[in-house]
Amino acid sequence: MRKKKNSVTNWRNEKKDIFAILGDNKKFLMPAILVIAVIITVVIAVSANHRATEIAANTAAEAESTTFEVTEAAMEENAHPEVNALVEKYYEASAAGDADALKEIYKGLDETEILKAVATSEYIEKIDNITVYTKPGPVEGSYVAYVYNEVKLFDYEGKVPGLETLYICTDESGNLYINGDIADAGELDYIKQISVQADVIDLNNKVASSYNEMVSGDEALAELLTKMRSGVQVSVGEALATSEATTPEDNAAEEASEEETEPGKTTITTRIIKATDVINIRSSDSETADILDKTTQGQEFKELEALANGWSKVEYKGKEAYVKTEFFEVVSEETTVVDNGEENTEEADNASAAAASSASTDSSAAASSSASTESSTSVSSAKTGKMTVTDSVKFRKGQSTDSEAITTIYAGSTVNVIEQYASGWAKIEYNNKTGYVKSEFLKD
């Protein structure tokens, strides 16, 4: 036993305990302990800051995905005078084409939407018989308004019924405005859900039925509305083209592709158009055609052709489909040159044969024809009257690609052809102006 005790004593004598070591080396250890304490403090602070950031991010995410309770509140008719006053002011500005007033009332409208409203006003005499149906909006001081209105068009005696959905909000100063720039997904979802409630659907069906019955029973109105849609599209396209700064080189390239293509080749202009609303995609250009699908707002399509009847032929899942032109805006435009193919070559051969036959029958007539080819004033026997523009083309003051361009006439537009010349140019009337375009871009 003693031997074991001595063994323990010897170990303690040889190995100092931890407190003794700390005491003997405190002048070295204290700075090290201080450094370690600082490091621990920094780590704790960074960790706490990271947790705070995560909490803030989670809170923001929750705010962005806020859901609003949708109630079955009945629609109220003309229940809020201040809302009615705002809507009246909005329609007055729309009928007058007052862009500045529209921007002030309807927040979030982009340039194309403003241009469309201004262009549409050219056909509107007044908007009246306005009835405002409202439901509570998703946020305090907001309303979802379903506005019935009747539009009096120029050159038409009757009034066309319509229904428009407006999201009306209150700003920080307590003033009402129409919100056209809804960023919150929860608000959008709320408006979608409330708009499929029974009373809203009944109102929508009633107005749609009245409108369809009126248009289908009045050919003059249908023609006027088609003309209006086509005219609005052209006006918006022209305004956008005018606002875009282009260099002389760009203009030269565009003119070359449009008007000076090589023999045996044709220019094809394709446009990318974007849906401004959710509408049906149909199998043909008719309201009764099969519905292939629905667009989503902002969805883009390649437009194959803008038809004069207010429809656009588009590329959809590798096939052709049709949509209403009025619900789309042009995103971009591209012109390409392609070979005419065998069919066009055959037409050219037939034309050459006819010309040769004419020349062999009467050589003096051939000489006269040759002289008229170089004359810009000699009129050919080509068709005059209402014709359709087959491709986007420059509308010029004279019979030359060097002549000043008045504007651009887009495919599908209708013009009044006054004369066609052997030089390949045609004198036309368009938007109350007289000028010239290449005859090759006109068809019956």
XYZ file of C-alpha atoms in Angstrom:
444
model
C 0.000 0.000 0.000
C 2.781 2.449 0.845
C 4.479 1.719 -2.403
C 1.305 2.658 -4.286
C 0.963 5.884 -2.311
C 4.554 6.864 -3.030
C 3.898 6.202 -6.690
C 1.019 8.686 -6.716
C 3.062 11.280 -4.863
C 5.866 10.960 -7.337
C 3.483 11.546 -10.253
C 2.064 14.742 -8.665
C 5.599 15.981 -8.031
C 6.590 15.442 -11.625
C 3.324 16.667 -13.320
C 2.015 20.042 -12.121
C -1.765 20.341 -11.933
C -3.679 22.637 -14.396
C -4.050 25.514 -11.947
C -0.333 25.550 -11.276
C 0.386 25.667 -14.996
C -2.060 28.541 -15.495
C -0.534 30.411 -12.591
C 2.991 30.017 -13.843
C 2.108 31.045 -17.455
C -0.637 33.622 -16.976
C 1.292 36.395 -18.713
C 1.244 34.316 -21.921
C -2.174 32.777 -21.553
C -4.229 35.923 -20.838
C -3.706 37.498 -24.267
C -4.589 34.194 -25.934
C -7.785 33.927 -23.861
C -8.697 37.496 -24.806
C -8.271 36.715 -28.539
C -10.431 33.617 -28.208
C -13.140 35.630 -26.442
C -13.143 38.205 -29.223
C -13.444 35.485 -31.875
C -16.351 33.867 -30.033
C -18.106 37.269 -29.784
C -17.702 37.883 -33.527
C -19.011 34.411 -34.375
C -22.064 34.944 -32.160
C -22.748 38.348 -33.735
C -22.459 37.013 -37.318
C -24.712 34.099 -36.455
C -27.301 36.402 -34.928
C -27.176 38.689 -37.975
C -27.616 35.717 -40.308
C -30.651 34.550 -38.354
C -32.121 38.065 -38.511
C -31.598 38.143 -42.281
C -33.318 34.794 -42.658
C -36.246 35.968 -40.560
C -36.554 39.154 -42.642
C -36.416 37.171 -45.888
C -39.046 34.758 -44.658
C -41.229 37.663 -43.600
C -40.860 39.299 -47.029
C -41.666 36.032 -48.761
C -44.735 35.624 -46.616
C -45.779 39.191 -47.463
C -45.344 38.562 -51.194
C -47.446 35.427 -51.060
C -50.142 36.937 -48.883
C -53.522 35.427 -49.553
C -56.684 37.450 -49.208
C -59.944 35.994 -48.031
C -62.513 36.015 -50.827
C -66.037 36.697 -49.583
C -69.361 36.262 -51.368
C -70.270 39.940 -51.123
C -73.011 40.934 -53.574
C -72.263 43.516 -56.252
C -73.331 47.037 -55.397
C -74.693 49.290 -58.135
C -73.433 52.898 -58.200
C -72.868 52.656 -54.435
C -69.752 54.844 -54.194
C -69.982 58.381 -55.651
C -66.206 58.870 -55.539
C -65.685 55.684 -57.556
C -68.318 56.753 -60.079
C -66.650 60.157 -60.439
C -63.280 58.525 -61.169
C -64.812 56.179 -63.755
C -66.661 59.065 -65.453
C -63.396 61.007 -65.644
C -61.626 57.960 -67.081
C -64.174 57.500 -69.869
C -64.165 61.194 -70.703
C -60.383 61.022 -71.156
C -60.725 57.823 -73.208
C -63.284 59.330 -75.590
C -61.188 62.484 -75.963
C -57.910 60.591 -76.430
C -56.333 62.629 -73.624
C -53.096 60.721 -72.993
C -51.963 62.894 -70.070
C -55.288 62.501 -68.228
C -55.257 58.732 -68.818
C -51.770 58.422 -67.368
C -52.869 60.337 -64.274
C -56.044 58.282 -63.744
C -54.876 54.832 -64.858
C -51.523 54.111 -63.209
C -49.266 51.526 -64.804
C -50.354 51.846 -68.441
C -47.399 51.362 -70.773
C -46.746 53.356 -73.948
C -48.476 50.867 -76.242
C -51.655 50.855 -74.153
C -51.749 54.654 -74.139
C -51.241 54.753 -77.907
C -54.007 52.196 -78.371
C -56.402 54.260 -76.253
C -55.596 57.425 -78.200
C -56.002 55.635 -81.554
C -59.338 54.134 -80.476
C -60.650 57.563 -79.498
C -60.552 58.575 -83.175
C -63.572 56.327 -83.729
C -65.487 57.250 -80.547
C -67.956 60.092 -80.389
C -68.826 59.574 -76.716
C -69.196 56.969 -73.963
C -72.299 57.157 -71.807
C -74.957 55.188 -69.887
C -72.219 54.174 -67.467
C -73.163 51.907 -64.573
C -70.539 50.947 -61.998
C -70.917 47.630 -60.156
C -68.441 47.156 -57.293
C -67.203 44.495 -54.923
C -64.760 44.988 -52.045
C -61.114 44.868 -53.110
C -58.381 42.787 -51.461
C -56.780 45.695 -49.579
C -58.218 48.544 -47.557
C -59.647 51.349 -49.691
C -59.789 49.236 -52.855
C -62.636 48.118 -55.115
C -63.064 45.686 -57.968
C -65.345 47.529 -60.394
C -67.298 46.017 -63.288
C -68.282 48.952 -65.480
C -71.098 48.719 -68.011
C -70.899 51.348 -70.742
C -72.316 52.152 -74.158
C -70.052 53.523 -76.881
C -71.363 55.857 -79.577
C -69.146 55.494 -82.645
C -68.833 58.029 -85.418
C -70.808 57.058 -88.551
C -73.094 54.724 -86.595
C -76.440 55.598 -85.066
C -76.636 52.952 -82.344
C -74.607 52.485 -79.168
C -72.358 49.463 -78.636
C -72.557 47.872 -75.146
C -69.442 46.839 -73.262
C -68.164 45.738 -69.856
C -64.766 46.585 -68.382
C -63.119 45.358 -65.179
C -61.171 47.997 -63.226
C -59.125 47.618 -60.040
C -59.520 50.858 -58.116
C -57.210 51.706 -55.212
C -56.561 54.568 -52.814
C -53.151 56.265 -52.716
C -51.321 57.652 -49.657
C -53.053 61.000 -50.080
C -56.495 59.406 -50.036
C -57.111 59.856 -53.780
C -58.605 57.097 -55.898
C -56.866 55.784 -59.015
C -57.183 52.856 -61.402
C -54.410 50.361 -60.740
C -53.035 48.862 -63.937
C -49.781 47.640 -62.440
C -50.643 44.945 -59.893
C -47.414 43.418 -58.589
C -48.817 41.381 -55.697
C -49.752 37.835 -56.697
C -52.252 37.661 -53.854
C -54.181 40.656 -55.198
C -54.257 39.202 -58.697
C -55.527 35.890 -57.392
C -58.220 37.671 -55.379
C -59.477 39.560 -58.441
C -59.519 36.367 -60.522
C -61.517 34.505 -57.873
C -64.027 37.281 -57.285
C -64.537 37.677 -61.040
C -65.872 34.124 -61.391
C -68.566 34.545 -58.777
C -72.107 33.927 -60.025
C -73.337 37.535 -60.130
C -70.245 38.709 -62.051
C -70.573 35.882 -64.579
C -74.276 36.660 -65.036
C -73.505 40.318 -65.726
C -70.719 39.424 -68.139
C -72.899 36.933 -70.024
C -75.736 39.450 -70.268
C -73.525 42.150 -71.778
C -71.682 39.700 -74.061
C -74.975 38.324 -75.344
C -76.265 41.828 -76.059
C -73.058 42.758 -77.873
C -72.892 39.574 -79.977
C -76.559 39.844 -80.922
C -76.076 43.454 -81.997
C -72.963 42.777 -84.091
C -74.226 39.588 -85.730
C -77.472 41.318 -86.705
C -75.885 44.433 -88.173
C -73.450 43.976 -91.033
C -72.576 47.678 -91.117
C -71.571 47.603 -87.443
C -69.494 44.456 -87.918
C -67.682 46.076 -90.831
C -67.131 49.279 -88.857
C -65.704 47.402 -85.864
C -63.396 45.412 -88.130
C -62.201 48.621 -89.755
C -61.689 50.167 -86.335
C -59.593 47.268 -85.027
C -57.436 47.237 -88.133
C -57.056 51.008 -88.037
C -56.071 51.013 -84.373
C -53.445 48.354 -84.967
C -51.980 50.316 -87.870
C -52.011 53.602 -85.937
C -50.272 52.048 -82.939
C -47.683 50.406 -85.195
C -47.002 53.694 -86.955
C -46.697 55.576 -83.677
C -44.280 53.001 -82.265
C -42.257 53.052 -85.486
C -42.079 56.838 -85.390
C -40.928 56.855 -81.763
C -38.077 54.452 -82.464
C -34.884 56.230 -83.527
C -33.456 54.605 -86.652
C -30.262 55.388 -88.504
C -30.073 56.088 -92.261
C -28.348 52.732 -92.657
C -31.265 51.010 -90.939
C -33.746 52.777 -93.227
C -31.723 51.849 -96.287
C -31.627 48.202 -95.233
C -35.363 48.199 -94.548
C -36.154 49.782 -97.912
C -33.916 47.337 -99.697
C -35.657 44.379 -98.057
C -39.138 45.814 -98.700
C -38.937 47.319 -102.126
C -35.792 46.308 -103.995
C -35.573 42.560 -103.621
C -33.879 40.490 -106.287
C -35.953 39.010 -109.136
C -37.481 35.699 -108.125
C -37.481 36.616 -104.440
C -40.155 37.956 -102.098
C -39.967 39.842 -98.829
C -41.851 38.382 -95.868
C -42.400 40.412 -92.732
C -43.033 38.497 -89.521
C -43.943 40.075 -86.228
C -43.872 38.896 -82.646
C -47.060 39.906 -80.874
C -47.890 39.771 -77.160
C -51.280 39.043 -75.584
C -52.630 41.892 -73.461
C -55.416 39.732 -72.005
C -56.549 36.122 -71.588
C -58.422 35.172 -74.782
C -59.279 32.112 -76.861
C -56.933 30.616 -79.446
C -59.122 29.242 -82.249
C -58.742 26.916 -85.225
C -59.959 29.563 -87.701
C -60.850 33.251 -87.851
C -64.370 32.894 -86.442
C -66.042 33.276 -83.052
C -67.644 29.858 -83.593
C -64.408 28.030 -84.492
C -63.004 25.350 -82.202
C -61.084 26.637 -79.189
C -57.574 25.160 -79.161
C -56.398 26.832 -75.957
C -56.326 30.135 -74.094
C -53.553 32.704 -74.002
C -51.900 33.942 -70.851
C -51.378 37.660 -70.378
C -47.981 38.560 -71.844
C -47.687 35.348 -73.892
C -45.883 35.932 -77.190
C -46.693 34.489 -80.628
C -45.223 34.674 -84.096
C -47.786 36.460 -86.265
C -47.997 34.856 -89.697
C -50.557 37.290 -91.084
C -52.705 40.185 -89.849
C -56.095 39.694 -91.488
C -58.330 42.594 -92.483
C -61.267 41.072 -90.555
C -59.671 41.787 -87.187
C -58.015 38.376 -86.690
C -54.352 37.427 -86.696
C -52.994 34.137 -87.980
C -50.293 32.963 -85.566
C -47.950 30.054 -85.117
C -49.109 27.837 -82.245
C -47.442 24.530 -81.336
C -46.030 24.228 -84.844
C -49.392 24.818 -86.529
C -51.543 27.733 -87.629
C -54.088 29.221 -85.236
C -56.104 32.415 -84.947
C -56.545 35.104 -82.300
C -58.322 38.471 -82.133
C -55.816 41.161 -83.175
C -57.249 43.786 -80.810
C -55.982 41.877 -77.772
C -52.344 41.915 -78.910
C -49.537 44.415 -79.218
C -46.463 44.247 -81.461
C -43.226 43.341 -79.667
C -40.829 43.133 -82.616
C -40.801 42.948 -86.409
C -38.435 41.161 -88.798
C -38.264 41.167 -92.604
C -36.708 38.287 -94.545
C -36.208 37.562 -98.256
C -37.220 34.139 -99.618
C -37.356 32.447 -103.035
C -40.735 32.643 -104.739
C -40.704 28.952 -105.595
C -42.004 27.065 -108.618
C -45.470 28.620 -108.497
C -44.161 32.170 -108.726
C -41.668 31.143 -111.389
C -44.520 29.704 -113.443
C -46.457 32.948 -113.064
C -43.416 34.899 -114.254
C -43.058 32.587 -117.273
C -46.729 33.059 -118.125
C -46.336 36.823 -117.856
C -43.283 36.710 -120.125
C -45.136 34.595 -122.673
C -48.063 37.000 -122.666
C -45.704 39.929 -123.154
C -43.952 38.146 -126.036
C -47.274 37.356 -127.678
C -48.367 40.963 -127.371
C -45.088 42.158 -128.862
C -45.297 39.805 -131.858
C -48.896 40.833 -132.549
C -48.199 44.538 -132.675
C -44.592 45.739 -132.747
C -45.611 49.366 -132.539
C -47.565 48.634 -129.368
C -44.493 46.949 -127.956
C -42.439 50.040 -128.665
C -45.073 52.175 -126.980
C -45.069 49.857 -123.976
C -41.295 50.038 -123.784
C -41.444 53.811 -123.742
C -44.102 53.833 -121.021
C -41.978 51.598 -118.811
C -39.536 54.437 -118.369
C -42.263 57.039 -117.951
C -43.503 57.751 -114.449
C -46.707 59.334 -115.723
C -48.045 56.688 -118.078
C -50.972 54.798 -116.562
C -51.314 51.034 -117.052
C -54.605 49.135 -117.223
C -54.124 47.731 -113.708
C -56.958 47.704 -111.185
C -57.899 50.766 -109.132
C -60.174 51.236 -106.123
C -60.018 49.511 -102.732
C -57.064 47.138 -102.423
C -55.179 45.433 -99.590
C -51.506 45.906 -98.713
C -49.809 42.495 -98.644
C -46.680 43.498 -96.732
C -45.326 46.414 -94.723
C -44.289 49.103 -97.201
C -43.198 52.739 -97.221
C -45.864 55.264 -98.233
C -43.906 57.920 -100.165
C -44.437 61.391 -101.587
C -43.032 60.414 -104.988
C -42.363 57.444 -107.278
C -38.884 56.709 -106.004
C -37.259 54.901 -103.106
C -35.293 58.115 -102.597
C -38.526 60.062 -102.130
C -39.497 61.126 -98.586
C -41.544 58.510 -96.695
C -44.846 59.791 -95.313
C -45.335 56.757 -93.101
C -45.271 52.954 -93.126
C -48.400 51.056 -94.227
C -48.622 47.667 -92.532
C -49.778 44.365 -93.989
C -53.545 43.942 -94.061
C -54.313 47.657 -94.383
C -56.848 48.809 -96.982
C -55.950 51.645 -99.348
C -57.725 53.409 -102.217
C -55.728 52.952 -105.427
C -56.119 55.975 -107.739
C -53.739 54.932 -110.540
C -51.138 52.263 -111.231
C -48.146 53.034 -113.405
C -46.026 50.918 -115.756
C -43.060 52.050 -113.667
C -44.204 49.664 -110.939
C -45.607 52.367 -108.665
C -49.201 53.100 -107.636
C -50.794 56.355 -106.587
C -53.013 55.757 -103.519
C -55.038 57.456 -100.803
C -54.400 56.394 -97.202
C -55.522 58.115 -94.005
C -56.681 61.131 -96.023
C -53.252 61.527 -97.631
C -52.162 60.920 -101.220
C -48.864 59.282 -102.060
C -47.162 56.335 -103.745
C -46.297 52.704 -102.986
C -44.843 49.850 -105.030
C -47.666 48.073 -106.949
C -46.251 44.658 -106.108
C -47.438 45.084 -102.521
C -51.110 45.514 -103.515
C -53.775 42.886 -104.111
C -57.525 42.855 -104.788
